Amino acid sequence: MVQQKIIVTGGAGYIGSHTTVALQNAGYRVVILDNLSNSDKDSMDGIVRITGVRPEFEHIDCTDRTAMHRIFERHRDAIGVIHFAALKAVGESVEKPLLYYRNNLGGLMNVLDMMTEFKIPYLVFSSSATVYGVPDKLPVTEDTPLQPATSPYGQTKVMGENIIADTVVANSGLSATLLRYFNPIGAHPSGEIGERPNGVPNNLMPYICQAAAGVRECLCVFGDDYDTPDGFCIRDYIDINDLANAHVAAMRHLQSGATGVNVFNLGTGCGQSVMQLIRAFEKATGVTIPHKITSRRAGDVPAIYANACRAEQILGWRAVVPLHETLASAWRWQQKITKSK
Ligand code: NAD
Ligand code: UFG
């Protein structure tokens, strides 16, 4: 049987590499497009060790229209694109907004242009729970009104969703699915791929892992005076492998005839506070996390978690990996990268 080809932009990165594994395991042929600005080719070797298959790799910047045209012409037999390629550091986006608009929206517009020109029908886009801002009601459903984004990064997700919706209206041959991720954590259970933050991590999970490994002295917990049951911020932490599988389900849903723009929350439906996550990590790994309470971080949403029922009803997907397994996989990966440094 001829394998169907999927273009995965940003496929060398954290979510893209796990999704490539899931796609290859599901029988798709993957071509990764990445400029390696926040990743390296080691992730490709990890994918090979897990699946036995090396995805095709194109070293390319999605904002380079001429190069994108050349690559899409070469892969015009692709049936779909999963577009991960973006910059994602919220703080950096405040300092360098134009970099974020140019990279995240310029890249997306080239992808949409190429899909239109080469008649590639299915797009899956990495959106984010950040589009809900500070929600009035929890859990958030896909119909919860979007709030003004609190950072240029968040704006690129809101604007990206709108750009895709407008393009789908204008191009009847294109259908798209927007996946709003909550907080992806963990690594592949094999320990072959995982998250590799550059410098000091901004996100909680890699910071916990580095504090556990002694790479960081102490985790700062940002605020204990929120209006939540224990005073700490609440998030919906979703296993990276569950998240990856949702992309396969989303692609199959498009292939089965879904039209227009489809939107899905990808979360577990369960909120965990920062302190609950620290305690769960300690229990899952037996390692104590040195931490101290500091002041709130500007821009943090007090609490957000998903209603992910629509994904279950329509995609037949739900998060299944228990939190303790996710935390153990994150720790296994951290130990491996600490050793290899
Ligand atoms: P990542 O940085 O690990 O992966 C992104 C990949 O895209 C990297 O390999 C990077 O080199 C590449 N890239 C960036 N700009 C590019 C460009 N112009 N051309 C080609 N390649 C480019 O990040 P991730 O965590 O895997 O995130 C993937 C997507 O999911 C992003 O769109 C991100 O905004 C979104 N997202 C992530 C999270 C999260 O917590 N990780 C949450 C919500 C949404
Ligand atoms: N936190 C700490 N200490 C740290 C890091 C984080 O206490 O060192 C706390 C934060 O205050 C927050 C929680 O841990 O309460 C989670 O913070 P993260 O930075 O890990 O995640 P966010 O929910 O703030 O944001 C993440 C991504 C965004 C994305 C959003 C929704 O960074 O890009 O999830 O998907 F938009």
XYZ file of C-alpha atoms and ligand atoms in Angstrom:
421
model
C 0.000 0.000 0.000
C 1.271 3.485 -0.836
C 1.816 5.460 2.351
C 0.148 8.860 2.583
C 2.587 11.726 2.960
C 2.199 14.394 5.651
C 4.335 17.541 5.843
C 5.172 18.346 9.467
C 6.599 21.836 9.956
C 8.537 22.208 13.210
C 8.772 18.420 13.331
C 12.196 18.412 15.008
C 10.756 20.197 18.051
C 9.110 18.902 21.206
C 5.522 18.296 20.070
C 6.467 17.759 16.405
C 8.902 14.914 17.146
C 6.370 13.026 19.281
C 3.707 13.593 16.622
C 6.051 12.278 13.934
C 6.412 9.076 15.961
C 2.617 8.797 16.249
C 2.119 9.460 12.517
C 4.757 6.930 11.487
C 3.292 4.344 13.873
C -0.091 4.993 12.245
C 1.387 4.258 8.792
C 1.926 7.772 7.420
C 5.088 8.927 5.658
C 6.440 12.111 7.252
C 8.475 14.949 5.780
C 9.778 17.332 8.428
C 10.384 20.996 7.567
C 12.402 22.759 10.272
C 14.985 25.539 10.529
C 16.341 24.000 13.785
C 16.082 27.396 15.506
C 14.819 25.683 18.678
C 15.760 22.049 18.111
C 18.466 19.857 16.657
C 18.720 16.815 14.461
C 19.212 14.516 17.485
C 15.435 14.305 17.704
C 15.467 12.653 14.255
C 17.816 9.951 15.552
C 15.470 9.417 18.501
C 12.520 9.027 16.118
C 14.481 6.396 14.168
C 15.356 4.492 17.347
C 11.669 4.403 18.344
C 10.007 3.692 14.994
C 12.788 2.214 12.873
C 11.977 4.796 10.194
C 13.844 8.029 9.430
C 11.459 10.799 8.411
C 12.549 12.825 5.425
C 14.072 16.111 6.590
C 14.144 19.483 4.846
C 16.223 22.172 6.551
C 14.160 25.206 5.711
C 12.741 28.370 7.220
C 8.971 28.531 6.697
C 9.196 32.299 6.273
C 11.359 31.849 3.138
C 8.701 31.845 0.429
C 10.995 30.863 -2.440
C 12.429 27.911 -0.535
C 8.948 26.875 0.620
C 7.767 26.867 -3.006
C 10.668 24.617 -3.992
C 10.026 22.185 -1.121
C 6.256 22.030 -1.596
C 6.751 21.407 -5.312
C 8.986 18.463 -4.378
C 6.329 17.161 -1.948
C 3.217 18.090 -3.930
C 1.952 14.528 -3.380
C 1.444 15.293 0.341
C -2.161 14.989 1.494
C -1.849 17.198 4.549
C 0.239 19.586 6.626
C 0.608 19.748 10.397
C 1.959 23.199 11.184
C 3.929 23.336 14.436
C 6.731 25.708 13.371
C 6.578 28.765 15.592
C 8.468 30.610 18.289
C 6.816 30.099 21.683
C 8.537 32.055 24.462
C 5.905 34.402 25.901
C 8.432 36.772 27.571
C 10.636 37.020 24.491
C 7.568 37.826 22.401
C 6.923 40.898 24.565
C 10.502 42.103 23.946
C 10.591 41.187 20.246
C 7.004 41.351 18.963
C 7.933 41.778 15.305
C 10.111 38.666 15.393
C 7.079 36.716 16.602
C 4.594 38.199 14.136
C 7.033 37.727 11.240
C 8.009 34.185 12.159
C 4.699 32.759 13.333
C 2.347 34.520 10.933
C 4.764 34.788 7.971
C 5.418 31.049 8.189
C 1.710 30.235 8.468
C 0.808 32.423 5.481
C 3.439 30.705 3.331
C 2.071 27.303 4.379
C -1.461 28.387 3.402
C -0.242 29.825 0.092
C 1.596 26.615 -0.787
C -1.316 24.396 0.247
C -3.574 26.450 -2.011
C -1.162 26.415 -4.965
C -0.378 22.702 -4.722
C -3.948 21.719 -3.769
C -3.064 20.035 -0.488
C -6.425 19.660 1.269
C -5.872 19.128 5.027
C -4.284 21.426 7.613
C -3.834 20.822 11.339
C -2.677 23.897 13.282
C -1.046 24.168 16.728
C -3.124 26.631 18.660
C -3.123 27.161 22.391
C -5.304 27.540 25.456
C -3.762 30.996 25.630
C -6.508 32.146 23.203
C -9.050 31.928 26.072
C -7.153 34.508 28.162
C -8.642 34.686 31.679
C -11.845 32.672 31.291
C -15.060 33.651 33.139
C -16.142 30.047 33.593
C -14.316 26.726 34.002
C -13.761 24.318 32.375
C -13.437 26.071 29.022
C -15.205 24.605 26.011
C -14.402 25.433 22.402
C -17.352 27.872 22.518
C -15.978 29.827 25.477
C -15.475 33.365 24.129
C -11.878 34.197 23.264
C -10.278 37.010 25.254
C -7.754 39.544 24.064
C -4.354 37.865 24.104
C -1.955 38.992 26.828
C 1.247 38.706 24.751
C 2.366 39.006 21.126
C 2.882 35.209 21.185
C -0.760 34.747 22.199
C -1.786 37.225 19.500
C -0.053 35.103 16.869
C -2.293 32.176 17.889
C -5.517 34.245 17.832
C -4.537 35.856 14.527
C -3.335 32.521 13.140
C -6.738 30.970 13.833
C -8.457 33.886 12.050
C -6.095 33.783 9.068
C -6.815 30.072 8.636
C -10.591 30.587 8.928
C -10.532 33.323 6.258
C -8.382 31.192 3.947
C -10.693 28.182 4.286
C -13.636 30.403 3.262
C -11.726 31.546 0.176
C -10.370 28.092 -0.731
C -13.083 25.453 -0.866
C -10.480 22.742 -1.381
C -8.980 23.349 2.067
C -10.257 22.127 5.429
C -8.519 22.804 8.713
C -8.435 21.768 12.343
C -7.287 24.084 15.105
C -5.973 22.196 18.122
C -5.918 24.249 21.317
C -3.305 22.613 23.508
C -3.412 22.990 27.253
C -0.072 22.266 29.013
C 1.890 19.472 27.302
C 4.404 17.706 29.567
C 6.456 14.518 29.706
C 8.489 12.593 27.171
C 8.310 9.453 25.076
C 8.307 6.421 27.428
C 11.420 5.085 25.651
C 13.408 8.121 26.832
C 14.575 8.674 23.227
C 12.866 12.045 22.649
C 11.645 14.805 24.933
C 11.675 18.529 25.547
C 15.004 20.392 25.318
C 14.487 23.926 26.580
C 17.122 26.456 25.615
C 18.721 28.126 28.658
C 16.628 28.726 31.780
C 13.223 27.065 31.294
C 10.145 29.323 31.321
C 7.751 26.437 31.834
C 7.037 24.625 35.061
C 7.680 21.003 34.070
C 11.200 21.393 32.643
C 12.053 23.636 35.620
C 10.863 20.958 38.072
C 12.984 18.363 36.228
C 16.085 20.557 36.244
C 15.626 21.376 39.945
C 15.268 17.645 40.638
C 18.476 16.948 38.706
C 20.379 19.707 40.523
C 20.834 21.700 37.302
C 18.847 24.525 39.018
C 19.211 25.265 42.700
C 15.599 25.963 43.523
C 12.232 26.194 41.796
C 10.443 29.507 42.316
C 6.717 28.944 42.715
C 5.059 32.061 41.358
C 2.400 33.047 43.905
C 0.463 31.230 46.624
C -2.332 33.771 47.040
C -4.568 32.991 44.061
C -8.272 32.497 44.530
C -7.965 28.709 44.087
C -8.434 25.902 46.651
C -4.748 25.851 47.726
C -3.781 29.344 46.547
C -1.630 28.116 43.623
C -2.309 28.481 39.887
C -4.189 25.672 38.203
C -3.419 24.194 34.765
C -4.412 21.169 32.714
C -1.218 19.133 32.179
C -1.510 16.739 29.255
C 0.860 13.912 28.374
C 2.866 14.651 25.221
C 2.137 11.202 23.753
C -1.605 11.659 24.233
C -1.270 15.058 22.575
C 0.681 13.540 19.667
C -2.001 10.892 19.105
C -4.659 13.587 18.880
C -2.927 14.900 15.726
C -3.337 11.520 14.051
C -7.022 11.500 15.047
C -7.427 15.055 13.721
C -5.818 14.178 10.380
C -8.035 11.081 10.014
C -11.110 13.170 10.834
C -10.239 15.599 8.024
C -9.598 12.707 5.646
C -12.979 11.240 6.547
C -14.657 14.288 5.039
C -14.788 16.969 7.748
C -15.043 20.341 6.048
C -14.488 23.960 7.030
C -12.691 24.794 10.269
C -12.848 22.396 13.210
C -11.730 23.371 16.708
C -10.756 21.061 19.554
C -9.447 21.530 23.065
C -6.688 19.069 23.908
C -6.488 18.605 27.646
C -7.287 16.027 30.304
C -10.233 17.917 31.779
C -8.500 17.911 35.187
C -6.873 20.932 36.761
C -3.729 20.531 38.910
C -2.239 23.272 41.026
C 1.483 24.033 40.882
C 1.904 22.514 44.344
C -0.102 19.425 43.416
C 2.173 18.908 40.419
C 5.308 19.265 42.551
C 3.972 16.750 45.089
C 2.882 14.343 42.327
C 6.375 14.542 40.782
C 7.993 13.822 44.150
C 5.707 10.827 44.647
C 6.246 9.467 41.122
C 10.043 9.784 41.204
C 11.037 9.735 44.865
C 13.007 12.951 44.309
C 12.398 16.056 46.424
C 12.037 19.390 44.620
C 13.768 22.286 46.350
C 11.348 25.188 46.013
C 10.370 28.550 47.450
C 7.284 30.717 47.092
C 7.880 34.002 45.305
C 5.604 36.714 43.964
C 3.151 36.168 41.122
C 4.454 36.124 37.525
C 2.976 38.943 35.451
C 0.329 37.780 32.997
C -0.374 34.392 34.626
C -3.960 33.158 34.394
C -5.086 31.995 37.887
C -6.822 28.847 36.672
C -7.605 27.171 33.375
C -8.492 23.624 32.386
C -10.259 22.064 29.460
C -13.561 20.547 28.707
C -12.231 18.078 26.122
C -15.531 16.283 25.422
C -15.760 17.477 21.839
C -12.479 15.747 20.944
C -13.771 12.547 22.531
C -17.137 12.703 20.755
C -15.896 13.715 17.313
C -12.290 12.515 17.097
C -12.701 9.494 19.351
C -9.659 10.756 21.248
C -9.072 11.334 24.919
C -6.076 11.638 27.207
C -5.295 8.271 28.776
C -1.768 8.342 30.219
C -1.883 8.610 34.038
C -0.100 11.641 35.486
C 2.427 9.543 37.437
C 3.593 7.864 34.200
C 3.929 11.222 32.489
C 6.011 12.576 35.367
C 8.192 9.449 35.404
C 8.833 9.848 31.659
C 9.782 13.505 32.124
C 12.260 12.513 34.832
C 13.737 9.642 32.759
C 14.331 12.081 29.905
C 15.861 14.702 32.217
C 18.293 12.161 33.646
C 19.323 11.155 30.140
C 20.005 14.710 28.961
C 21.786 15.630 32.205
C 24.120 12.634 31.705
C 24.798 13.435 28.059
C 25.925 17.022 28.813
P 9.437 23.701 19.832
O 10.162 24.995 19.880
O 10.033 22.528 20.518
O 9.146 23.280 18.323
C 8.925 24.227 17.307
C 9.812 23.848 16.128
O 9.598 24.777 15.074
C 11.302 23.898 16.473
O 11.915 22.694 16.014
C 11.826 25.108 15.685
O 13.169 24.922 15.263
C 10.852 25.162 14.527
N 10.654 26.480 13.916
C 10.333 27.658 14.533
N 10.216 28.632 13.612
C 10.442 28.064 12.401
C 10.456 28.554 11.071
N 10.233 29.828 10.790
N 10.726 27.687 10.074
C 10.977 26.372 10.318
N 10.991 25.857 11.556
C 10.716 26.695 12.586
O 7.953 23.995 20.381
P 6.785 22.980 20.722
O 6.562 23.028 22.182
O 7.014 21.693 20.048
O 5.558 23.753 20.056
C 5.038 23.392 18.784
C 3.846 24.279 18.486
O 2.868 24.127 19.512
C 4.150 25.766 18.412
O 3.360 26.323 17.396
C 3.700 26.271 19.764
O 3.361 27.624 19.722
C 2.499 25.399 20.025
N 2.142 25.269 21.445
C 3.052 24.773 22.331
C 2.719 24.663 23.681
C 3.705 24.138 24.687
O 3.479 24.317 25.890
N 4.783 23.480 24.284
C 1.432 25.044 24.123
C 0.519 25.525 23.180
C 0.884 25.635 21.841
N 5.384 28.314 37.255
C 6.070 28.450 38.451
N 7.425 28.463 38.376
C 8.120 28.345 37.219
C 7.400 28.201 36.019
C 6.028 28.201 36.077
O 5.479 28.566 39.512
O 9.355 28.393 37.247
C 3.906 28.272 37.314
C 3.263 29.411 36.536
O 3.130 30.529 37.343
C 1.930 28.776 36.134
C 2.244 27.281 35.993
O 3.472 27.087 36.683
O 1.036 28.935 37.183
C 2.404 26.847 34.557
O 3.330 27.722 33.915
P 3.964 27.378 32.493
O 4.887 28.494 32.125
O 4.522 25.998 32.489
O 2.698 27.330 31.526
P 1.632 28.445 31.152
O 0.288 27.865 31.469
O 1.949 29.751 31.748
O 1.839 28.597 29.592
C 1.979 27.459 28.723
C 2.826 27.858 27.530
C 2.110 28.876 26.698
C 0.767 28.355 26.316
C -0.010 27.943 27.538
C -1.329 27.312 27.180
O 4.057 28.412 27.968
O 2.841 29.090 25.534
O 0.736 26.996 28.310
O -1.119 26.276 26.294
F 0.086 29.297 25.653
